[in-house]
mmCIF file of C-alpha atoms and ligand atoms in Angstrom:
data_model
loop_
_atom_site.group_PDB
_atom_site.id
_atom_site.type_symbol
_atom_site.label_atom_id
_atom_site.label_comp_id
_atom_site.label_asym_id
_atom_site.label_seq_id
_atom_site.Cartn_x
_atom_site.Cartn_y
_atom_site.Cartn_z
ATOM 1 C CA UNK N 1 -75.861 -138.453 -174.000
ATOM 2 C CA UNK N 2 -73.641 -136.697 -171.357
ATOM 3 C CA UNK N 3 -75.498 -135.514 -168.298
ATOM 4 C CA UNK N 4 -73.078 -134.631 -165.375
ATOM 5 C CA UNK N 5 -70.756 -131.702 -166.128
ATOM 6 C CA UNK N 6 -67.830 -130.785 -163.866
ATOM 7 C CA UNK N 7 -66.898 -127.086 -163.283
ATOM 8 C CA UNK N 8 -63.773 -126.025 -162.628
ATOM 9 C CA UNK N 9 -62.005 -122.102 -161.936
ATOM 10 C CA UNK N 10 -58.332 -122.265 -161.813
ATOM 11 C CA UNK N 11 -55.812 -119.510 -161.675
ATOM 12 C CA UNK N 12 -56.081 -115.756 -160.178
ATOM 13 C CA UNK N 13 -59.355 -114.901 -159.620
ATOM 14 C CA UNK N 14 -61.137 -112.705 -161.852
ATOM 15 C CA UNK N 15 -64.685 -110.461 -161.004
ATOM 16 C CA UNK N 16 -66.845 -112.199 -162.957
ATOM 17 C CA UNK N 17 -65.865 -116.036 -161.819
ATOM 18 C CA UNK N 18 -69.571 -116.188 -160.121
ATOM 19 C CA UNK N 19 -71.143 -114.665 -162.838
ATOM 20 C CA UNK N 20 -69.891 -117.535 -165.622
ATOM 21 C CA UNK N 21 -70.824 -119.932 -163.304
ATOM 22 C CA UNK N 22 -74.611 -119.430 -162.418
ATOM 23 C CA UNK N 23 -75.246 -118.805 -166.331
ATOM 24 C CA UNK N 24 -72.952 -122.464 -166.774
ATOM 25 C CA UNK N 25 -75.507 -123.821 -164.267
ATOM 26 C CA UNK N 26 -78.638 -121.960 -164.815
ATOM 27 C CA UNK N 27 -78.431 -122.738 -168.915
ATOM 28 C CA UNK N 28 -77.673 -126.385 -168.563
ATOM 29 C CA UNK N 29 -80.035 -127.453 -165.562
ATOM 30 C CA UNK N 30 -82.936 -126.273 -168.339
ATOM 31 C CA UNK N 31 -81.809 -128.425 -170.607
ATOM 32 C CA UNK N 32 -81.637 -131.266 -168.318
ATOM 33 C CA UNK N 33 -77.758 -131.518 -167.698
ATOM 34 C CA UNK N 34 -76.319 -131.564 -163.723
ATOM 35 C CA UNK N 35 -73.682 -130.300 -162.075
ATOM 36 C CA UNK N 36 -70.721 -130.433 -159.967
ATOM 37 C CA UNK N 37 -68.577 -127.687 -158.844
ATOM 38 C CA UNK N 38 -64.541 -128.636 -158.584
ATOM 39 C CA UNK N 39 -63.283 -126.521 -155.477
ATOM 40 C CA UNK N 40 -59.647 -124.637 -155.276
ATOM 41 C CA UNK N 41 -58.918 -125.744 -159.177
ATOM 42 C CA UNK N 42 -57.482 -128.265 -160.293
ATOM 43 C CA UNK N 43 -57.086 -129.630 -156.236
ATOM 44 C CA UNK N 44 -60.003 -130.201 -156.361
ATOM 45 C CA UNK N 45 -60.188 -132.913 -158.587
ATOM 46 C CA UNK N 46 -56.941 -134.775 -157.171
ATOM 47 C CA UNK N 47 -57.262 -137.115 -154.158
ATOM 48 C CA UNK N 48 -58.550 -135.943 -152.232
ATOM 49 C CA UNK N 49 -61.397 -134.509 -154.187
ATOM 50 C CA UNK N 50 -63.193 -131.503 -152.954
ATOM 51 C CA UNK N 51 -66.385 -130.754 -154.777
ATOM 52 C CA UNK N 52 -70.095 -130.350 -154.249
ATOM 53 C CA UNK N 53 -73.499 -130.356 -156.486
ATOM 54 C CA UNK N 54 -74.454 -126.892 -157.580
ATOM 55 C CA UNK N 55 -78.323 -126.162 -158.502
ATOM 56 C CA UNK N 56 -80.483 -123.354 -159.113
ATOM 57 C CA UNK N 57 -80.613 -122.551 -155.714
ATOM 58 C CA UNK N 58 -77.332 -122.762 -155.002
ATOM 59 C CA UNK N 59 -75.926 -120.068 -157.931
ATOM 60 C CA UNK N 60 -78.867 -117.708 -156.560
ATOM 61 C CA UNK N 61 -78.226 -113.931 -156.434
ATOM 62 C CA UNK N 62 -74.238 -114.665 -156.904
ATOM 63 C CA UNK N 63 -74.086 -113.032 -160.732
ATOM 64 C CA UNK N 64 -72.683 -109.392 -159.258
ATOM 65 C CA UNK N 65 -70.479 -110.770 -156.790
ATOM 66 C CA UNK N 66 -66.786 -110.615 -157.156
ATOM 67 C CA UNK N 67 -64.498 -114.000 -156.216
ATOM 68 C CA UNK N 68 -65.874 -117.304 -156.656
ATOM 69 C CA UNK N 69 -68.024 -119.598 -154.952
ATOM 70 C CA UNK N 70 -65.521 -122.382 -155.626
ATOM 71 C CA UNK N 71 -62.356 -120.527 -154.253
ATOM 72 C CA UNK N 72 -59.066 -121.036 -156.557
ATOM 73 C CA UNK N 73 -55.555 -121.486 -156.633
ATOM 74 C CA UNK N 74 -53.111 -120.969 -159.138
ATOM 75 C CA UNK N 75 -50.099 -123.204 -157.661
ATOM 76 C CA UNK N 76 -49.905 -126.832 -157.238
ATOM 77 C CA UNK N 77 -49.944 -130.457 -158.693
ATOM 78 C CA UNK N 78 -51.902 -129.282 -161.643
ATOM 79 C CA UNK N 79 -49.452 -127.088 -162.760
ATOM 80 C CA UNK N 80 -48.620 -126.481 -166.713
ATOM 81 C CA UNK N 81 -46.895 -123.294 -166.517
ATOM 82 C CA UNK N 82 -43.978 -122.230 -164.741
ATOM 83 C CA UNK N 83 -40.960 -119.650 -163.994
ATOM 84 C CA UNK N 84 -42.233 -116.704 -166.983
ATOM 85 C CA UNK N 85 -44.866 -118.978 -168.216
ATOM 86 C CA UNK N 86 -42.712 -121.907 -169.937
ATOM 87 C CA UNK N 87 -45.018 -125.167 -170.590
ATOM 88 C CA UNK N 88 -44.427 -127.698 -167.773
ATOM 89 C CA UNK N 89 -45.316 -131.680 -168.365
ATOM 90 C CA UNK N 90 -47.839 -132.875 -165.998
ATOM 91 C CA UNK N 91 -46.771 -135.902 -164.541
ATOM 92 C CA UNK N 92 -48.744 -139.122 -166.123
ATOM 93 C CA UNK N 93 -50.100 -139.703 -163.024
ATOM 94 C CA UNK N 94 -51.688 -137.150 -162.028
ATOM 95 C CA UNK N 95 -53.130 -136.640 -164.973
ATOM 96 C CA UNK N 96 -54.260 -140.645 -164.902
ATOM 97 C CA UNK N 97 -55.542 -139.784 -161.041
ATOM 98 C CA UNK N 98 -57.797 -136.816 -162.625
ATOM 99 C CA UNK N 99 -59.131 -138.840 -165.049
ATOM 100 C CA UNK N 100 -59.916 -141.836 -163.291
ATOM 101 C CA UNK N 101 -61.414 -139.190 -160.367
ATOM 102 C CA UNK N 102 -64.070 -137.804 -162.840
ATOM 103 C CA UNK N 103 -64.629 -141.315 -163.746
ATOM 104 C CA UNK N 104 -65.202 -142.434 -160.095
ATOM 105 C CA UNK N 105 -68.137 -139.594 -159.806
ATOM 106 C CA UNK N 106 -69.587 -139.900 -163.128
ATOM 107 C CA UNK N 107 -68.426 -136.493 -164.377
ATOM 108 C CA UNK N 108 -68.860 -136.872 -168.235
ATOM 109 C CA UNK N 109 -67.364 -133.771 -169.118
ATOM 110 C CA UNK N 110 -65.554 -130.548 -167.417
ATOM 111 C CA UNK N 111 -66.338 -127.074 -168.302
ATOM 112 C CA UNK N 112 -62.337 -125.301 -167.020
ATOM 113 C CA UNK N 113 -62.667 -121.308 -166.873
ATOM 114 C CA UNK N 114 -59.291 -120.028 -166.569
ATOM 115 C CA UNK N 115 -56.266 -118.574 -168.775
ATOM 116 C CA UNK N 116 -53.110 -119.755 -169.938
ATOM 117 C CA UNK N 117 -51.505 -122.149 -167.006
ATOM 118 C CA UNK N 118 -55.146 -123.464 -166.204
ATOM 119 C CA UNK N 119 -56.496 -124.335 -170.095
ATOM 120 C CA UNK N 120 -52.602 -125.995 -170.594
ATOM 121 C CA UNK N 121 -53.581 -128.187 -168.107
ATOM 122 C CA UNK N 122 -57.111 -128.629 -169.462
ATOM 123 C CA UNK N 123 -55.112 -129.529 -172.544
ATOM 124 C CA UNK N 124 -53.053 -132.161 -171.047
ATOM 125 C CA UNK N 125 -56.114 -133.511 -169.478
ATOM 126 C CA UNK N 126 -58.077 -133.641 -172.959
ATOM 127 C CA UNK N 127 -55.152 -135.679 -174.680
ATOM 128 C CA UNK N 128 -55.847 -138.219 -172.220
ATOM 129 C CA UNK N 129 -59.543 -138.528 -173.254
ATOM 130 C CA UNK N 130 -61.239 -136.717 -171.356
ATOM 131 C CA UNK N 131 -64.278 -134.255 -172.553
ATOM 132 C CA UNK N 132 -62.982 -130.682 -171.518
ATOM 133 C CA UNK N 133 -64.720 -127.337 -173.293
ATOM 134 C CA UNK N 134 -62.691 -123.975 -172.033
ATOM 135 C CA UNK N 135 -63.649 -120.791 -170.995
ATOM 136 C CA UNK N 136 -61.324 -117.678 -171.210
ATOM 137 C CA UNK N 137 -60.517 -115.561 -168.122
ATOM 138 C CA UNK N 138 -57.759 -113.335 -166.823
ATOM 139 C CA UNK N 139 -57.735 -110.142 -166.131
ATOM 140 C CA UNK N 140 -54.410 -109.584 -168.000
ATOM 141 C CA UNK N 141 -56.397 -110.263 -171.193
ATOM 142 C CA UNK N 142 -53.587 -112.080 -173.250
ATOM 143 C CA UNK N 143 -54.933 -115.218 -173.978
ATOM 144 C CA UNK N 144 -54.383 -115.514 -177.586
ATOM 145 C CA UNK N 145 -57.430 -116.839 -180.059
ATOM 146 C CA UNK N 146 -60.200 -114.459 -178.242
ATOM 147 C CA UNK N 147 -60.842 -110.943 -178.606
ATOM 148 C CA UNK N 148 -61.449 -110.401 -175.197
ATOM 149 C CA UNK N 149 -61.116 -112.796 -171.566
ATOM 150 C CA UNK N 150 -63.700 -111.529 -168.664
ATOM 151 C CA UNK N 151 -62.276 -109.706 -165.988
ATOM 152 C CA UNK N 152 -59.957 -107.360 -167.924
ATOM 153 C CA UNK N 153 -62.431 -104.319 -168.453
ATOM 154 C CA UNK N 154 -63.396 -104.033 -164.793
ATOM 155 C CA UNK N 155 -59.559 -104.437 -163.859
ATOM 156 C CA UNK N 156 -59.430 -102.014 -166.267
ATOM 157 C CA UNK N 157 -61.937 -99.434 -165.127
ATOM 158 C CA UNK N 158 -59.971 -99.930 -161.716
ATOM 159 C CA UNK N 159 -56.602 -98.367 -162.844
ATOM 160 C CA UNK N 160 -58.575 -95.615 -164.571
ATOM 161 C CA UNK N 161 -60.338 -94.454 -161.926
ATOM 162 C CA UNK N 162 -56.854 -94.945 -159.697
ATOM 163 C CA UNK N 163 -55.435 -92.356 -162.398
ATOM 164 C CA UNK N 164 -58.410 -90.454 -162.261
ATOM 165 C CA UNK N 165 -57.569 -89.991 -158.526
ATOM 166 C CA UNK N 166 -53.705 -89.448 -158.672
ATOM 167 C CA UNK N 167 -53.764 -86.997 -161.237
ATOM 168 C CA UNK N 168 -55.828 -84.613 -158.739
ATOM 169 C CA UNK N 169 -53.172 -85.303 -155.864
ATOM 170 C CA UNK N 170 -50.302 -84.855 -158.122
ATOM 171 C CA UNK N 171 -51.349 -81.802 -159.534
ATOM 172 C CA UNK N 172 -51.808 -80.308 -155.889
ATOM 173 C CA UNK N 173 -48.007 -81.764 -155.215
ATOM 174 C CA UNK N 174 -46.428 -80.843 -158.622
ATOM 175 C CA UNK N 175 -45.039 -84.294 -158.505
ATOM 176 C CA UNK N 176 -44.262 -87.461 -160.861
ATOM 177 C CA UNK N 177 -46.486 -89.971 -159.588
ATOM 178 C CA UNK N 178 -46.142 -93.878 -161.185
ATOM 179 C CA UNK N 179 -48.978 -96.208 -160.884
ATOM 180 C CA UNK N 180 -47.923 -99.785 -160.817
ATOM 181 C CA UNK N 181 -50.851 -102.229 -162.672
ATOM 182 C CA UNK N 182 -51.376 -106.127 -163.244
ATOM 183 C CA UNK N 183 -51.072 -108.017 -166.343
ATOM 184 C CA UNK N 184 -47.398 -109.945 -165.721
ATOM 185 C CA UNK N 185 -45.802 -110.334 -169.395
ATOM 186 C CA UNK N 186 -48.743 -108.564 -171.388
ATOM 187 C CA UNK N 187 -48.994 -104.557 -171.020
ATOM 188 C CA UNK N 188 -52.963 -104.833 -171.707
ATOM 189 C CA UNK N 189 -53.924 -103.001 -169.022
ATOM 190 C CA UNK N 190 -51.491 -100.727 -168.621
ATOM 191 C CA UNK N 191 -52.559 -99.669 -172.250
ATOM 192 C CA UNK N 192 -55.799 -99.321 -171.690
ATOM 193 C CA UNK N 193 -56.436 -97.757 -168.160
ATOM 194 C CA UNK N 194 -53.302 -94.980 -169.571
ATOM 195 C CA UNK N 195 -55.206 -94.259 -172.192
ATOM 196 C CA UNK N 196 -58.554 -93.842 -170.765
ATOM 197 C CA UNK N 197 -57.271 -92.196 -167.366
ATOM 198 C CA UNK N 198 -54.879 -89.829 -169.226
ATOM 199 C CA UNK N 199 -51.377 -90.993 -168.465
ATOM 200 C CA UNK N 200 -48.452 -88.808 -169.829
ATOM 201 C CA UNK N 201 -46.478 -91.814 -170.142
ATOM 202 C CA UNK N 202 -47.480 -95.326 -170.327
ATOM 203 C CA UNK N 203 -44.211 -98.316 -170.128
ATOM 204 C CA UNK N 204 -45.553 -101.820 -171.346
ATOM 205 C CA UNK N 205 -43.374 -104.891 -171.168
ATOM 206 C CA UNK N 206 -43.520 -104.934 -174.912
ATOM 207 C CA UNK N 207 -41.181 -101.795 -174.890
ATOM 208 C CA UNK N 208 -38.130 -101.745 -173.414
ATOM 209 C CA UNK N 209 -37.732 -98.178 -171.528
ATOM 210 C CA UNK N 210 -34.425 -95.803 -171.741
ATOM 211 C CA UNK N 211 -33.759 -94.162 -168.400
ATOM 212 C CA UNK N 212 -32.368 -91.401 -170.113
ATOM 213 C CA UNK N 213 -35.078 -90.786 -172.466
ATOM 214 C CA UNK N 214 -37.777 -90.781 -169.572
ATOM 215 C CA UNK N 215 -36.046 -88.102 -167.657
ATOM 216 C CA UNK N 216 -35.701 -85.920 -170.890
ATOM 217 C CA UNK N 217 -39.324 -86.351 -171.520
ATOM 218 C CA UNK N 218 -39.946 -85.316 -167.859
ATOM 219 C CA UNK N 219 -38.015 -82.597 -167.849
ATOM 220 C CA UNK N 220 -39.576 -81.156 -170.754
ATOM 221 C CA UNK N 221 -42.917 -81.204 -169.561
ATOM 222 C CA UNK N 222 -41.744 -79.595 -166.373
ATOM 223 C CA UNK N 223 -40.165 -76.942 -169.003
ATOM 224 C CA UNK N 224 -43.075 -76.398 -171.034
ATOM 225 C CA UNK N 225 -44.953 -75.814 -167.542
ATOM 226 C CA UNK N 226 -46.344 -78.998 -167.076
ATOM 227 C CA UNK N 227 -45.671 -79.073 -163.245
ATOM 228 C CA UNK N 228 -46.570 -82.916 -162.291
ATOM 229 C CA UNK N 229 -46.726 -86.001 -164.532
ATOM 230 C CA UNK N 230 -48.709 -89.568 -164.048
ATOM 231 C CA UNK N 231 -47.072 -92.663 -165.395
ATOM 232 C CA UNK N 232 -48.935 -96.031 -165.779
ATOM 233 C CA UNK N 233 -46.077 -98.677 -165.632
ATOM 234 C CA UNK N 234 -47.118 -102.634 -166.132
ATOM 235 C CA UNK N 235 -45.400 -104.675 -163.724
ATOM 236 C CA UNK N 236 -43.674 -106.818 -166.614
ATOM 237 C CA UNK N 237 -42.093 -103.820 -167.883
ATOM 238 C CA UNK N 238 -38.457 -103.269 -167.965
ATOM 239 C CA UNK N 239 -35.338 -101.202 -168.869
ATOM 240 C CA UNK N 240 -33.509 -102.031 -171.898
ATOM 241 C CA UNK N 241 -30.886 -103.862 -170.869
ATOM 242 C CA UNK N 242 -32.704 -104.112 -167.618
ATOM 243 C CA UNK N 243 -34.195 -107.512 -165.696
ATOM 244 C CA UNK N 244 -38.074 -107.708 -165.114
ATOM 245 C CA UNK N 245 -38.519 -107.112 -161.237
ATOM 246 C CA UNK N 246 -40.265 -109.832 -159.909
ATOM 247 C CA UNK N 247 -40.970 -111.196 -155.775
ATOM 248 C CA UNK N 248 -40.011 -114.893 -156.192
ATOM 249 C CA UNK N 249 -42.261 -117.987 -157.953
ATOM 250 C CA UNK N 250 -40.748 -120.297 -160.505
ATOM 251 C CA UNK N 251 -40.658 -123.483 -158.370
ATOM 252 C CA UNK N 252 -43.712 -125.223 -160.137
ATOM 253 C CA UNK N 253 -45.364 -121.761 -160.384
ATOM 254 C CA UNK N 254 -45.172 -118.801 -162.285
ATOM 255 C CA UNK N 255 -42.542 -116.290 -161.641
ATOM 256 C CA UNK N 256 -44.373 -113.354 -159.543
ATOM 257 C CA UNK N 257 -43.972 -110.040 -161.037
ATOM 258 C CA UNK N 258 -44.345 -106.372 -159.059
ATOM 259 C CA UNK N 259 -42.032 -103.897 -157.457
ATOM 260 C CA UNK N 260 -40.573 -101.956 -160.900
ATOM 261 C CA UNK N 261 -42.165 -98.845 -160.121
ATOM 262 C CA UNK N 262 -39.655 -98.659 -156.380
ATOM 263 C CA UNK N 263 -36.679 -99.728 -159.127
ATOM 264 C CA UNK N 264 -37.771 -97.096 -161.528
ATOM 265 C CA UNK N 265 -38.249 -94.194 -158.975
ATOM 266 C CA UNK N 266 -34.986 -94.952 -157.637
ATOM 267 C CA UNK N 267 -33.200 -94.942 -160.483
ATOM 268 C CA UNK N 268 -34.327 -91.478 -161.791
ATOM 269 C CA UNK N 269 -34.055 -89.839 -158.187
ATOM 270 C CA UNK N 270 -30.304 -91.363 -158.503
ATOM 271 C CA UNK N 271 -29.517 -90.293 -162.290
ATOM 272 C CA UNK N 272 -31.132 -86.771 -161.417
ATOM 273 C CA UNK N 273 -31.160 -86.177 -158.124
ATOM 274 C CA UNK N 274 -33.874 -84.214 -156.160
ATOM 275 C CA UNK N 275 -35.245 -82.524 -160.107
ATOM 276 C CA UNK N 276 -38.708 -84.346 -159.810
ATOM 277 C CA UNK N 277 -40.422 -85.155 -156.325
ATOM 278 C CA UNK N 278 -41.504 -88.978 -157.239
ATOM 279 C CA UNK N 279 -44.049 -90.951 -156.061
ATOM 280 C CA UNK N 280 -45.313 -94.452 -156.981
ATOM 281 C CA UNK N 281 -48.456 -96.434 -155.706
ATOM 282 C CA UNK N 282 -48.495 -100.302 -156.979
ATOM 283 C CA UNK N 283 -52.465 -100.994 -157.350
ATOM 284 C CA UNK N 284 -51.873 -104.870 -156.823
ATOM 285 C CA UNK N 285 -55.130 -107.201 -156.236
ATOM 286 C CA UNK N 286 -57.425 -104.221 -155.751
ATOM 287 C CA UNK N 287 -57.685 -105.079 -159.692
ATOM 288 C CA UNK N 288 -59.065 -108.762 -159.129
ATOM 289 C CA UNK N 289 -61.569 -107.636 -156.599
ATOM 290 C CA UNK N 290 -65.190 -106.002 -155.858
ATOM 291 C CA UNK N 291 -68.184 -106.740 -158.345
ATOM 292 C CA UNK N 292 -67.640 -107.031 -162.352
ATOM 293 C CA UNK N 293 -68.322 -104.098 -164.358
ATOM 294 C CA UNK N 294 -71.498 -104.903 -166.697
ATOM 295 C CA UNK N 295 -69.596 -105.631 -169.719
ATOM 296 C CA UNK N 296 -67.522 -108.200 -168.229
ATOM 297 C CA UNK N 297 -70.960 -109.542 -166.541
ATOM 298 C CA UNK N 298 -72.244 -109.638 -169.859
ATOM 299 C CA UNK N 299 -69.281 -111.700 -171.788
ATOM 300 C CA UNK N 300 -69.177 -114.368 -168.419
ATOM 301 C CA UNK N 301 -72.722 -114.786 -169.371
ATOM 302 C CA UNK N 302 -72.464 -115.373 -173.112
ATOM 303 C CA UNK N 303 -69.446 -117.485 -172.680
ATOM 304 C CA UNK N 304 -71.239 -119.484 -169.509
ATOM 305 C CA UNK N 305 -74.124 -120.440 -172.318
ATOM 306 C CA UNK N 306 -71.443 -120.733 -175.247
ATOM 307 C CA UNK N 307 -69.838 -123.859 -173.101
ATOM 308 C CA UNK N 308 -73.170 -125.518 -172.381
ATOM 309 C CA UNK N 309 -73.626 -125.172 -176.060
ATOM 310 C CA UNK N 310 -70.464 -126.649 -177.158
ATOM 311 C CA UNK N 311 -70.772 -129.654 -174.771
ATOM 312 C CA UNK N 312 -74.464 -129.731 -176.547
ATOM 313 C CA UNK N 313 -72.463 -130.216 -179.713
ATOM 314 C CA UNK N 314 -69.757 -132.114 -178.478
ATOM 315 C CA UNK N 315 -67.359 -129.558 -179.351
ATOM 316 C CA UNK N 316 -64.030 -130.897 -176.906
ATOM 317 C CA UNK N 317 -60.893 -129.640 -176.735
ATOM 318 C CA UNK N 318 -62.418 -126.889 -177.578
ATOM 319 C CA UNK N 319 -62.864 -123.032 -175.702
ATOM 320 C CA UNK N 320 -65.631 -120.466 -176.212
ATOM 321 C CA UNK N 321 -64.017 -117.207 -177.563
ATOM 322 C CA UNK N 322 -65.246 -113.917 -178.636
ATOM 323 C CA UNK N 323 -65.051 -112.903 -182.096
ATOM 324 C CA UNK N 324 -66.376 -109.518 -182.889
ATOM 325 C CA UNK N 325 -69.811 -109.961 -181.824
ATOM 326 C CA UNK N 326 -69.730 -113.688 -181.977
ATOM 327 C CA UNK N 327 -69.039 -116.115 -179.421
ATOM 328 C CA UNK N 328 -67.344 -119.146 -181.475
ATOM 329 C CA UNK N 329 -64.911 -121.897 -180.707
ATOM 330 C CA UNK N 330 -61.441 -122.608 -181.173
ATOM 331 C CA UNK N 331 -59.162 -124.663 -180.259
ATOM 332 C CA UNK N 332 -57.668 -125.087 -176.861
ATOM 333 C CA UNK N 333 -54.255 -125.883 -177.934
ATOM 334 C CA UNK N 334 -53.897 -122.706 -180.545
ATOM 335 C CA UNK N 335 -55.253 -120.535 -177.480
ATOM 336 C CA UNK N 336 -52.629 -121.757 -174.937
ATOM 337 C CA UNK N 337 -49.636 -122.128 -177.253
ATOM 338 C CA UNK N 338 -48.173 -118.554 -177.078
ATOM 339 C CA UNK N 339 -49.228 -115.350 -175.295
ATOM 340 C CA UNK N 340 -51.023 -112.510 -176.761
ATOM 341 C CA UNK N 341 -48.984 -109.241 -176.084
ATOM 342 C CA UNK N 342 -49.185 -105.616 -177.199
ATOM 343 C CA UNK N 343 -48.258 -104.945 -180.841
ATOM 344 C CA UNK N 344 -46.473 -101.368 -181.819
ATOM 345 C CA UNK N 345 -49.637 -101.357 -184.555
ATOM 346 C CA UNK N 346 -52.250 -102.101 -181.692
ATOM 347 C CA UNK N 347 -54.687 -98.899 -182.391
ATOM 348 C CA UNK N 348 -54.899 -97.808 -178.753
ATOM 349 C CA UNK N 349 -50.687 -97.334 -179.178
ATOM 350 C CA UNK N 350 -51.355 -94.958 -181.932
ATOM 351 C CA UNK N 351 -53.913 -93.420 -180.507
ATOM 352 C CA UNK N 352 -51.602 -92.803 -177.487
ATOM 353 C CA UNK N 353 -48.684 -91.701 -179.720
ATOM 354 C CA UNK N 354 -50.801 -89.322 -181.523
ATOM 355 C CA UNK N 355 -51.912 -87.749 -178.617
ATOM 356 C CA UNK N 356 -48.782 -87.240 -177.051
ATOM 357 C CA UNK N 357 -48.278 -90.392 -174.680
ATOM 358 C CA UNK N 358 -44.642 -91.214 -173.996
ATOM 359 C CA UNK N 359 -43.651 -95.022 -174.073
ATOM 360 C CA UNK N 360 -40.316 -94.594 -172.494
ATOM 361 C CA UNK N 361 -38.306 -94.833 -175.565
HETATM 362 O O1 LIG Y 1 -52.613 -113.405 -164.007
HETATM 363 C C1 LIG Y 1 -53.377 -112.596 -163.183
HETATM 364 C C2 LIG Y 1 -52.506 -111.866 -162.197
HETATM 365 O O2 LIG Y 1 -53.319 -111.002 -161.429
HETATM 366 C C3 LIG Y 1 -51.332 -111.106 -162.815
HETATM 367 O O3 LIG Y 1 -51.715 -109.894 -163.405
HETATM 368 C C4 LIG Y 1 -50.410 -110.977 -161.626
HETATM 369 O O4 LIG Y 1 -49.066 -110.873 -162.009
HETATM 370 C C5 LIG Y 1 -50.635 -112.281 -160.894
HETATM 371 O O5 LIG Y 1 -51.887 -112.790 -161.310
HETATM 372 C C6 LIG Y 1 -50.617 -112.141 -159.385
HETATM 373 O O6 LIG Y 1 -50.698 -113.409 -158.834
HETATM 374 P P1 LIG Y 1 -50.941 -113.674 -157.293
HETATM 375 O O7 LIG Y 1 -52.419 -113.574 -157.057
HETATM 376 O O8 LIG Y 1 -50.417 -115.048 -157.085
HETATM 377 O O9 LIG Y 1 -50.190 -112.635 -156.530
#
């Protein structure tokens, strides 16, 4: 019968990190399990190991607060993703010096909350025995095998209420504002917040813009007396023919992404110059931070019960998911094996299209 459980956050940061892990420890001390939280990741649990007990007392009052307790990284020895998200190895021994660490503190099993780059690690880990039950976060949402990761609607919510805000400024201005948004090769929030903060054009990494095309589409609003424009662009999005913009990575870590919206700006101000009075604001880690909205406090809750289940069950290798209005589990190594990105049949696209949202080609 296991009783010590490790907990581990790896990756970006998400709002609801704190929230997953007081239900984690609040469910399982109940039932009579204890437990340890890993600090800064996977570092954490290499030599030398930073970690400390965490009880009732200690996940007190920390549900609505943003960050986590444990702090994170999402670089270093641990690392099973890198450049734009190829798997990387994990050398044998450091995965040999995690194991026998957990073994050295009596940790019988390790709950990992994280997306892609930290669960492929919690993979690696599991094929060398040991007891490892995921849970699904990143705000970028496209971690396949869930419906949903935590963190995504409140960074969500954030870029609406950004557009909410620019399209009152650009009105004022008559000008073509772009908003820059999160979610590196995926274009889920991008979709979403251009949907729900009504964006005249949205441009996804999963569609290749035309240059040509946008200016058209711009100049016909401007015709049909639509004096300014707001554009949601994902930072993975690109021209055809174009390279994704990124700000370095890719040396054991994942390329960094940001910066298209100064490439795209330029560019039309160059192929038309001084016709539209452009503008672009990149919204950056504003997304990751301040309290979770309550449906992401809800899901890091569910999912923080659905791993103390699983370990219950001795479900390993396995990671909580949402399906529908289920929490089930599935496993790790289908979640982590490709990425979940935008589909042209994804409803919110044809919603979009239907109501007159521009994709840039
Ligand atoms: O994966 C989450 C995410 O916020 C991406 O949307 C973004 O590209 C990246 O992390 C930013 O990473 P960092 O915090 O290292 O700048």
């Amino acid at each position: 019968m296991i009783k010590k459980i490790g907990i581990l956050n790896g990756g970006g940061d998400v709002q609801p990190l704190n929230a997953v892990i007081s239900s984690i420890v609040k469910s399982g001390v109940h039932r009579g399990f204890e437990f340890i939280g890993f600090e800064k990741g996977w570092e954490g649990v290499l030599s030398p190991m930073l970690y400390r007990p965490l009880d009732l007392k200690s996940v007190r009052g920390i549900s609505h607060v943003g960050g986590t307790i444990l702090g994170t990284v999402n670089k270093g020895r641990f690392t099973s993703k890198v450049g734009a998200g190829e798997t990387n190895n994990i050398p044998d021994e450091i995965l040999n010096e995690a194991k026998s660490n957990l073994d050295k503190i009596g940790v019988e099993a390790l709950i990992v909350i994280g997306g892609d780059g930290t669960l492929g690690g919690a993979l690696q880990l599991a094929q060398k025995g040991v007891n490892i039950i995921g849970v699904p976060k990143t705000i970028d949402n496209d971690l396949k095998s869930t419906d949903k990761t935590f963190g995504f609607s409140t960074a969500v919510d954030i870029a609406t209420e950004a557009l909410d805000r620019i399209h009152t400024t650009a009105t004022s201005h008559d000008r073509v504002i772009f908003v820059e948004v999160m979610g590196r090769h995926a274009g889920w929030i991008a979709l979403n917040s251009g949907l729900a903060g009504g964006a005249d054009m949205i441009l996804l990494p999963e569609i290749p813009f035309d240059y040509q095309k946008i200016i058209e589409f711009l100049r016909k609003r401007k015709e049909t007396g639509y004096r300014s424009s707001v554009v949601v662009v994902s930072e993975g999005a690109a021209a055809k023919q174009g390279l994704v913009t990124t700000m370095g990575g890719g040396d054991l870590q994942e390329v960094k992404l940001g910066g298209i919206s100064n490439t795209i700006i330029a560019t039309i101000d160059k192929m038309a110059p001084g016709e539209f009075e452009l503008r672009n604001t990149i919204l950056g880690h504003v997304q990751r931070g301040g309290s979770p909205n309550a449906e992401d406090r809800i899901l890091a809750k569910q999912y923080g019960v659905a791993a103390v289940d699983a370990i219950e069950k001795g479900e390993f290798g396995m990671m909580v998911s949402l399906r529908g209005d289920h929490i089930v589990t599935v496993p790790i190594a289908d979640a982590v094996d490709q990425l979940k990105l935008v589909t042209l049949d994804a409803i919110a696209v044809d919603t979009a299209k239907k109501i007159g949202v521009f994709f840039g080609d």
